[in-house]
Amino acid sequence: MNLQVNQRIPLKIKRMGINGEGIGFYQKTLVFVPGALKGEEIYCQVTSVKRNFVEAKLLKINKESKFRVKPACDIYQACGGCQIMHLRYDKQLDFKQDLLQQALKKFKPAGYENYTIYPTIGMDKPSHYRAKLQFQTRSFKDQVKAGLYAENSHRLIGITNCYVQDAETQEIINGIAKLLTKHRIPIYNERKQHGIRTVMVRKARKTGQVQVIFITSCQVNLIKLIDELTSQFPSIITIALNWNRQKTSDIYGEKTEILWGEQAIDEAVLDYEFSLSPRAFYQLNPQQTEILYGEAVKALDISGDEDLIDAYCGVGTIGFAFAKKVKSVRGMDIIPEAIEDAKANAKRMGLSNTHYEAGKAEEIIPKWYQEGYRADALVVDPPRTGLDEKLLKTILDYKPAKMVYVSCNVSTLARDLVELSKAYKVEYIQSVDMFPHTARTEAVVKLSKK
C-alpha cells in the first residue's frame, strides 16, 4: 500500500458501507469516505492508513449522485449523528435493506442466499421522531451547553435545534441548559470529574408526559432549578437523579432516586398502556415501534395455546402484545427497575398469565426449564451486542418451535443466525426504519424449527 496520510486522490464510489460511508478502490486499496454516495466520482484526502484499508475525507464531488439531497440540519457534518441525511429518503430505505444483505454475505449463515428480505418499512414524515434524548453537558466560559460529542472525539457539539428530535424535548433541554447556567450548578469536566455529566429527557407519545434524569458525579442542589423547570414545562411529571462516579463511557450509574414528581410516565403502544420508570428501556421512535411490534406479532404467528418467553423484556412491552393471545408469558431483564415496571404494568392490565424475573436470559431460561416450564415460542430483542453465547447455546439446547428475533444491529444479527440456522429455518426478514437519516435499522426475523 503506497497511500500516505494527506495524500489527495480521485475515487469512484462503488457502494456504501455499514456506517453510511462511501467505499471505493484506489489501486486495489479499499478507501472509506464519509459523506460520499454510491456512483459518485470524487476527490478526497487520506486521513488514516490502516493495514487493509484507508480512510479519507471528501474534498470535492466531480460527478454527483442524482439521489444526493441537501441535509435538513445545519450542524449535520459537525454532529455526525445522522450519517446519511444527504441521501434521498426512499434510497435510505434501499440502503438499509442492502445493509442486511451485506451482513449476511459477510457471515454466511446457512441458506442466506435464499433468504426473503422484504423492503424496509419507512416513515411518512421522517423528522422529529426521537422521543428521548441523552445530551452531554459542558461549560464554556460559564455558559452551559448540551449536546453530543463529535464523532470519534470528546469535543461537545452544542445542539439547540435537532432535526430528528421531538420538538418539546429539545425545548426542555434548551431550558435546562439555561437554568444550569443561571443557578451555577457544577458541570462535569474530565479533569475534575465533578458535576452534572448528562441529562436525559423522555416524552411519552400517547400521554405527552415527560421525565428528566440528571446524571451526576457528585452531590448537587437542584431545588431552585426544579421549581423553575417544572413551572416553565408543566408536561414534566418526573425528575430523577442518577449517580455515576465512575470514569467510564457508561452513561448511568447504579443508583437512581426520584427528586420530584411521579415514579414513572405512562405510555401506550398497540392496544395497551404501560409505565416507564426513568431507567427503563423503551424504543426511541414510538411511531415506528407500533410498526415493529406489529411485525413481531405477525411473524410469531401464534395459535393461542403457546407458552412464550420474552427475553430482554424491558418493561414488558413486546410480551404484552402477545399476553392476551397465548397461554402464558415469561420475561427477564438485567435491569431490576424494568422488571418492577413489567410486573406493575401486567397487574395494571389485569394480566394473570405473566411472570417476570430480574437476571440474565442465559441463566434464567435454563432454570425455568429445569422447573418444568417449556416454552413453545421465543421472542428475543437483544442490545446491539446481539445474543450472548450462552443464550445461543440455551436456545439450541431447548429449541422452542417458534422464534422471532428483533434486531437493532445487522452485523450481530447475521453472526447469530450462523448458529441459529443450525436448528431453525429463516422464513423471512423484515427491516423497519426506526432511525431515519442514520445508518442504523431494526429487523424482525421469523424463524421456525427445522
Coordinates of C-alpha atoms in Angstrom, one line a residue:
M1 CA 0.0 0.0 0.0
N2 CA 1.6 3.3 -1.2
L3 CA -1.0 5.7 0.1
Q4 CA 0.1 8.3 2.6
V5 CA -1.8 10.5 5.1
N6 CA -2.8 13.8 3.5
Q7 CA -2.4 12.4 0.0
R8 CA -5.2 13.5 -2.4
I9 CA -6.7 11.0 -4.7
P10 CA -9.6 10.7 -7.2
L11 CA -12.1 7.9 -6.4
K12 CA -15.2 6.3 -7.8
I13 CA -17.7 5.2 -5.1
K14 CA -18.8 1.6 -5.7
R15 CA -21.0 1.0 -2.7
M16 CA -21.9 2.2 0.7
G17 CA -20.6 0.7 4.0
I18 CA -22.4 -0.3 7.2
N19 CA -21.7 3.2 8.7
G20 CA -23.1 5.0 5.7
E21 CA -19.8 5.9 4.2
G22 CA -18.9 5.6 0.6
I23 CA -16.5 2.8 -0.4
G24 CA -14.2 2.8 -3.4
F25 CA -10.9 1.3 -4.6
Y26 CA -7.7 3.2 -5.4
Q27 CA -5.0 1.0 -7.0
K28 CA -6.7 -2.1 -5.3
T29 CA -6.7 -0.4 -1.9
L30 CA -10.1 -0.1 -0.1
V31 CA -11.0 3.5 0.7
F32 CA -13.8 4.6 3.1
V33 CA -15.1 8.2 2.6
P34 CA -17.9 9.5 4.9
G35 CA -20.4 11.7 3.1
A36 CA -19.8 10.1 -0.3
L37 CA -22.6 8.2 -2.2
K38 CA -22.7 5.2 -4.4
G39 CA -22.0 6.1 -8.0
E40 CA -20.3 9.4 -7.3
E41 CA -16.9 10.4 -8.6
I42 CA -15.0 12.4 -6.0
Y43 CA -11.7 13.9 -4.9
C44 CA -10.7 13.0 -1.4
Q45 CA -7.8 13.3 1.1
V46 CA -6.4 10.4 3.0
T47 CA -6.8 10.9 6.8
S48 CA -5.8 7.5 8.1
V49 CA -3.8 4.5 6.7
K50 CA -4.7 1.0 8.2
R51 CA -3.3 -2.4 7.3
N52 CA -6.1 -3.3 4.8
F53 CA -7.8 0.0 4.1
V54 CA -7.5 3.7 4.3
E55 CA -10.0 6.4 5.5
A56 CA -10.4 9.7 3.7
K57 CA -12.4 12.9 3.8
L58 CA -14.5 14.2 1.0
L59 CA -13.0 17.3 -0.7
K60 CA -14.9 17.7 -3.9
I61 CA -17.6 15.9 -5.9
N62 CA -16.8 15.7 -9.6
K63 CA -19.9 13.7 -10.5
E64 CA -22.8 13.9 -8.1
S65 CA -25.4 11.2 -7.4
K66 CA -28.9 12.1 -8.5
F67 CA -30.0 10.9 -5.1
R68 CA -28.0 13.4 -3.2
V69 CA -30.0 16.0 -1.3
K70 CA -29.2 19.0 0.9
P71 CA -29.2 17.9 4.6
A72 CA -32.0 19.5 6.6
C73 CA -29.8 20.1 9.6
D74 CA -27.3 23.0 9.9
I75 CA -24.9 21.0 12.1
Y76 CA -25.2 17.8 10.2
Q77 CA -21.5 17.4 9.4
A78 CA -20.2 18.6 12.8
C79 CA -22.5 16.4 14.8
G80 CA -22.2 13.2 12.8
G81 CA -25.3 11.6 14.4
C82 CA -27.2 11.4 11.1
Q83 CA -24.8 9.7 8.8
I84 CA -26.9 9.5 5.6
M85 CA -29.1 12.7 5.8
H86 CA -27.6 13.7 2.4
L87 CA -29.2 10.6 0.8
R88 CA -32.8 10.9 -0.5
Y89 CA -35.1 9.2 2.0
D90 CA -36.5 6.4 -0.3
K91 CA -32.9 5.5 -1.1
Q92 CA -32.1 5.4 2.6
L93 CA -34.6 2.6 2.9
D94 CA -33.0 0.8 0.0
F95 CA -29.6 1.2 1.7
K96 CA -30.9 -0.3 4.9
Q97 CA -32.2 -3.4 3.0
D98 CA -28.7 -3.6 1.4
L99 CA -27.1 -3.4 4.9
L100 CA -28.8 -6.7 5.8
Q101 CA -27.7 -8.3 2.6
Q102 CA -24.1 -7.1 3.2
A103 CA -24.1 -8.5 6.7
L104 CA -25.5 -11.9 5.6
K105 CA -22.9 -12.1 2.8
K106 CA -20.1 -11.5 5.3
F107 CA -21.2 -14.0 8.0
K108 CA -22.8 -16.5 5.6
P109 CA -25.5 -18.3 7.8
A110 CA -26.8 -21.4 6.2
G111 CA -29.0 -20.7 3.1
Y112 CA -28.5 -16.9 3.3
E113 CA -28.5 -16.6 -0.5
N114 CA -32.2 -17.6 -0.5
Y115 CA -33.4 -15.6 2.5
T116 CA -36.5 -13.5 1.8
I117 CA -35.7 -9.9 2.8
Y118 CA -38.7 -7.6 2.5
P119 CA -38.4 -3.8 1.6
T120 CA -37.7 -1.6 4.6
I121 CA -40.8 0.0 6.2
G122 CA -40.2 3.7 6.4
M123 CA -41.9 6.8 7.9
D124 CA -44.2 9.2 6.1
K125 CA -42.6 12.1 7.9
P126 CA -39.1 11.1 8.9
S127 CA -38.3 14.1 11.2
H128 CA -38.6 14.9 14.9
Y129 CA -39.2 11.2 15.7
R130 CA -36.9 10.7 18.7
A131 CA -38.9 10.8 21.9
K132 CA -35.8 10.6 24.1
L133 CA -32.6 12.5 24.2
Q134 CA -29.4 11.9 26.2
F135 CA -27.2 15.1 25.9
Q136 CA -23.8 15.6 27.5
T137 CA -23.3 18.9 29.3
R138 CA -20.2 21.0 29.4
S139 CA -19.5 24.6 30.5
F140 CA -17.9 27.0 28.0
K141 CA -16.9 30.4 29.6
D142 CA -19.5 29.9 32.3
Q143 CA -22.2 29.1 29.7
V144 CA -23.6 25.6 29.8
K145 CA -24.1 23.8 26.6
A146 CA -25.9 20.5 26.0
G147 CA -25.4 18.3 23.0
L148 CA -23.4 15.3 21.6
Y149 CA -19.8 14.5 21.1
A150 CA -18.5 14.9 17.6
E151 CA -17.8 11.5 16.1
N152 CA -14.7 9.8 17.5
S153 CA -13.9 12.7 19.9
H154 CA -14.7 14.2 23.2
R155 CA -15.5 17.6 21.6
L156 CA -19.0 18.6 22.5
I157 CA -21.3 20.0 19.8
G158 CA -24.0 22.1 21.3
I159 CA -27.4 21.2 19.9
T160 CA -30.3 23.6 20.2
N161 CA -32.4 22.5 17.2
C162 CA -32.1 18.8 16.3
Y163 CA -34.0 17.8 13.1
V164 CA -34.7 14.3 14.3
Q165 CA -35.5 15.1 18.0
D166 CA -39.0 15.7 19.3
A167 CA -39.5 19.5 19.4
E168 CA -40.7 19.6 23.0
T169 CA -37.8 17.6 24.4
Q170 CA -35.5 19.9 22.5
E171 CA -37.1 22.9 24.1
I172 CA -36.8 21.3 27.5
I173 CA -33.1 20.5 27.2
N174 CA -32.5 24.1 25.9
G175 CA -34.3 25.4 29.0
I176 CA -32.3 23.1 31.3
A177 CA -29.0 24.4 29.9
K178 CA -30.1 27.9 30.6
L179 CA -31.1 27.1 34.2
L180 CA -27.9 25.1 34.8
T181 CA -26.1 28.3 33.8
K182 CA -28.3 30.6 35.8
H183 CA -28.1 28.6 39.1
R184 CA -24.4 27.8 38.6
I185 CA -24.9 24.1 39.0
P186 CA -21.5 22.2 38.9
I187 CA -20.9 20.9 35.4
Y188 CA -18.7 17.9 34.7
N189 CA -15.3 18.1 33.1
E190 CA -12.9 15.2 32.6
R191 CA -10.1 16.7 34.6
K192 CA -12.1 17.4 37.8
Q193 CA -14.8 14.7 37.2
H194 CA -17.2 16.7 39.3
G195 CA -20.8 17.8 38.4
I196 CA -23.7 17.1 36.0
R197 CA -22.4 14.8 33.2
T198 CA -25.5 14.1 31.2
V199 CA -29.2 15.0 31.0
M200 CA -31.9 12.6 29.7
V201 CA -35.3 13.8 28.6
R202 CA -38.0 11.4 27.5
K203 CA -41.6 12.1 26.4
A204 CA -44.5 9.6 26.2
R205 CA -46.0 9.9 22.8
K206 CA -49.5 8.9 23.8
T207 CA -49.9 10.9 27.0
G208 CA -47.4 13.8 26.5
Q209 CA -45.9 13.2 29.9
V210 CA -42.1 13.9 30.3
Q211 CA -39.4 12.7 32.6
V212 CA -36.0 14.1 33.2
I213 CA -32.9 12.5 34.6
F214 CA -29.8 14.4 35.7
I215 CA -26.7 12.1 35.7
T216 CA -24.1 13.5 38.2
S217 CA -20.8 12.5 39.7
C218 CA -21.3 14.5 42.9
Q219 CA -24.0 15.9 45.2
V220 CA -25.8 18.8 43.6
N221 CA -28.6 21.1 44.8
L222 CA -31.3 21.3 42.1
I223 CA -34.2 22.6 44.3
K224 CA -34.4 26.1 42.7
L225 CA -33.8 24.7 39.2
I226 CA -36.6 22.2 39.6
D227 CA -39.0 24.9 40.7
E228 CA -38.3 26.9 37.6
L229 CA -38.1 24.0 35.2
T230 CA -41.5 22.5 36.2
S231 CA -43.1 25.9 36.1
Q232 CA -41.8 26.5 32.6
F233 CA -42.7 23.0 31.3
P234 CA -45.8 21.6 33.1
S235 CA -45.6 18.4 31.0
I236 CA -42.7 17.3 33.2
I237 CA -44.0 14.9 35.8
T238 CA -40.8 13.2 36.9
I239 CA -37.4 14.5 37.8
A240 CA -34.7 12.0 38.9
L241 CA -31.0 12.0 39.8
N242 CA -28.7 9.2 38.8
W243 CA -25.3 8.8 40.4
N244 CA -22.3 7.9 38.2
R245 CA -19.0 8.5 39.9
Q246 CA -17.0 6.1 37.6
K247 CA -14.6 7.3 35.0
T248 CA -16.4 5.3 32.3
S249 CA -18.2 5.7 29.0
D250 CA -21.3 4.2 30.6
I251 CA -24.0 6.9 30.9
Y252 CA -25.7 5.6 34.0
G253 CA -24.6 4.5 37.4
E254 CA -26.3 2.0 39.6
K255 CA -28.3 4.4 41.9
T256 CA -31.3 6.4 40.7
E257 CA -33.6 8.5 43.0
I258 CA -36.7 10.5 42.3
L259 CA -36.2 14.1 43.2
W260 CA -39.6 15.4 42.3
G261 CA -42.9 14.1 41.0
E262 CA -44.1 10.7 39.9
Q263 CA -42.2 7.4 39.8
A264 CA -42.9 6.9 36.1
I265 CA -44.5 8.2 33.0
D266 CA -47.4 6.4 31.2
E267 CA -47.1 5.4 27.5
A268 CA -49.1 3.2 25.2
V269 CA -48.4 1.1 22.1
L270 CA -50.8 -1.0 20.0
D271 CA -53.8 -1.6 22.3
Y272 CA -52.2 -1.5 25.8
E273 CA -50.8 1.1 28.3
F274 CA -47.7 0.8 30.4
S275 CA -45.4 2.8 32.7
L276 CA -41.8 3.7 32.2
S277 CA -39.6 4.4 35.2
P278 CA -36.5 6.6 34.5
R279 CA -34.0 3.8 33.9
A280 CA -36.4 1.5 31.9
F281 CA -35.6 0.9 28.2
Y282 CA -38.1 1.8 25.5
Q283 CA -37.6 2.4 21.8
L284 CA -36.6 5.9 20.8
N285 CA -39.2 6.1 18.0
P286 CA -42.7 5.5 19.4
Q287 CA -44.4 5.8 16.0
Q288 CA -42.3 3.1 14.3
T289 CA -42.4 1.0 17.5
E290 CA -46.0 0.3 16.7
I291 CA -44.9 -1.0 13.3
L292 CA -42.0 -3.0 14.8
Y293 CA -44.1 -4.7 17.4
G294 CA -46.9 -5.4 14.9
E295 CA -44.4 -7.1 12.7
A296 CA -43.2 -9.2 15.6
V297 CA -46.7 -10.3 16.4
K298 CA -47.3 -11.2 12.7
A299 CA -44.0 -13.1 12.5
L300 CA -44.6 -15.3 15.6
D301 CA -48.0 -16.4 14.1
I302 CA -49.4 -17.7 17.4
S303 CA -52.3 -20.2 17.7
G304 CA -53.3 -19.3 21.2
D305 CA -52.0 -22.2 23.3
E306 CA -48.3 -21.3 23.4
D307 CA -46.1 -20.7 26.4
L308 CA -44.0 -17.7 25.4
I309 CA -40.6 -16.4 26.7
D310 CA -39.8 -12.7 26.1
A311 CA -36.1 -12.4 26.5
Y312 CA -34.6 -9.0 27.1
C313 CA -38.1 -7.9 28.0
G314 CA -37.5 -4.5 29.4
V315 CA -40.8 -3.2 30.9
G316 CA -42.6 -6.0 29.1
T317 CA -43.8 -4.2 26.0
I318 CA -43.3 -6.9 23.4
G319 CA -44.6 -9.6 25.6
F320 CA -47.8 -7.6 26.4
A321 CA -48.6 -7.6 22.7
F322 CA -49.0 -11.4 23.0
A323 CA -50.2 -11.8 26.6
K324 CA -53.9 -11.9 25.8
K325 CA -53.4 -14.3 22.9
V326 CA -51.2 -17.0 24.4
K327 CA -51.4 -19.3 27.5
S328 CA -48.5 -17.6 29.3
V329 CA -45.7 -15.1 29.0
R330 CA -42.5 -15.1 31.0
G331 CA -39.8 -12.4 30.7
M332 CA -36.5 -11.4 32.1
D333 CA -34.2 -8.3 32.0
I334 CA -30.9 -7.4 33.7
I335 CA -32.3 -4.0 35.0
P336 CA -34.3 -4.7 38.2
E337 CA -36.3 -1.4 37.8
A338 CA -37.5 -2.6 34.4
I339 CA -38.7 -5.8 35.9
E340 CA -40.6 -4.0 38.6
D341 CA -42.2 -1.9 35.8
A342 CA -43.1 -5.1 33.9
K343 CA -44.8 -6.6 37.0
A344 CA -46.7 -3.4 37.7
N345 CA -47.7 -3.0 34.1
A346 CA -49.0 -6.6 33.9
K347 CA -51.0 -6.0 37.1
R348 CA -52.4 -2.7 35.8
M349 CA -53.6 -4.5 32.7
G350 CA -55.2 -7.3 34.7
L351 CA -52.9 -10.0 33.3
S352 CA -52.7 -13.1 35.4
N353 CA -50.7 -15.2 32.9
T354 CA -47.3 -13.3 33.1
H355 CA -44.2 -13.8 35.2
Y356 CA -41.1 -11.6 35.3
E357 CA -37.6 -12.0 36.9
A358 CA -34.5 -9.9 37.0
G359 CA -31.4 -11.5 35.7
K360 CA -29.6 -12.8 32.6
A361 CA -31.6 -14.7 30.0
E362 CA -28.9 -17.4 29.6
E363 CA -29.2 -18.1 33.3
I364 CA -33.0 -17.8 33.9
I365 CA -34.2 -19.7 30.9
P366 CA -32.4 -23.0 31.9
K367 CA -33.7 -22.5 35.4
W368 CA -37.3 -22.3 34.1
Y369 CA -36.8 -25.4 32.0
Q370 CA -35.5 -27.3 35.0
E371 CA -38.5 -26.1 37.0
G372 CA -40.7 -27.6 34.2
Y373 CA -41.6 -24.5 32.2
R374 CA -41.4 -25.4 28.5
A375 CA -41.7 -22.5 26.1
D376 CA -43.3 -23.2 22.6
A377 CA -42.4 -19.7 21.4
L378 CA -39.5 -17.3 22.0
V379 CA -39.0 -13.6 21.3
V380 CA -35.6 -12.1 21.7
D381 CA -34.8 -8.3 21.4
P382 CA -31.2 -8.1 22.4
P383 CA -29.0 -5.0 22.7
R384 CA -26.6 -4.1 19.8
T385 CA -24.1 -6.7 21.0
G386 CA -26.5 -9.4 20.0
L387 CA -27.3 -12.7 21.8
D388 CA -25.0 -13.9 24.5
E389 CA -23.1 -17.1 23.5
K390 CA -24.6 -18.9 26.5
L391 CA -28.1 -17.9 25.4
L392 CA -27.5 -19.1 21.9
K393 CA -26.5 -22.5 23.3
T394 CA -29.5 -22.5 25.5
I395 CA -31.8 -21.8 22.6
L396 CA -30.2 -24.6 20.6
D397 CA -30.5 -26.9 23.5
Y398 CA -34.2 -26.4 24.1
K399 CA -35.3 -25.3 20.6
P400 CA -38.7 -23.6 21.0
A401 CA -40.9 -24.4 18.0
K402 CA -41.3 -20.7 17.0
M403 CA -39.0 -17.8 17.4
V404 CA -38.8 -14.2 16.5
Y405 CA -35.5 -12.2 16.6
V406 CA -35.9 -8.4 16.8
S407 CA -32.5 -6.9 16.0
C408 CA -31.0 -3.4 16.2
N409 CA -27.7 -4.4 14.7
V410 CA -27.5 -6.2 11.3
S411 CA -23.9 -7.4 11.9
T412 CA -24.6 -9.2 15.2
L413 CA -27.9 -10.5 13.8
A414 CA -26.1 -12.1 10.8
R415 CA -23.5 -13.5 13.2
D416 CA -26.2 -15.0 15.5
L417 CA -28.0 -16.5 12.5
V418 CA -24.9 -18.6 11.8
E419 CA -25.7 -20.6 15.0
L420 CA -29.5 -20.3 14.9
S421 CA -29.7 -21.6 11.3
K422 CA -28.3 -24.9 12.6
A423 CA -31.7 -25.6 14.2
Y424 CA -34.0 -23.0 12.6
K425 CA -35.1 -22.0 9.1
V426 CA -35.2 -18.3 8.4
E427 CA -38.6 -17.7 6.9
Y428 CA -38.1 -14.0 6.2
I429 CA -36.5 -10.8 7.4
Q430 CA -38.5 -7.5 7.6
S431 CA -36.5 -4.4 8.3
V432 CA -38.1 -1.3 9.9
D433 CA -36.6 2.1 9.8
M434 CA -36.6 3.2 13.4
F435 CA -33.8 5.8 12.9
P436 CA -34.3 7.8 9.7
H437 CA -31.2 9.6 8.4
T438 CA -28.8 7.3 10.3
A439 CA -27.0 4.2 9.1
R440 CA -29.0 2.0 11.7
T441 CA -32.0 -0.1 11.1
E442 CA -34.1 -2.6 13.0
A443 CA -35.2 -6.0 11.7
V444 CA -37.7 -8.6 12.6
V445 CA -36.7 -12.2 11.7
K446 CA -39.2 -15.0 11.6
L447 CA -37.6 -18.4 12.4
S448 CA -39.2 -21.9 12.6
K449 CA -37.7 -25.0 13.9
K450 CA -36.4 -27.4 11.2

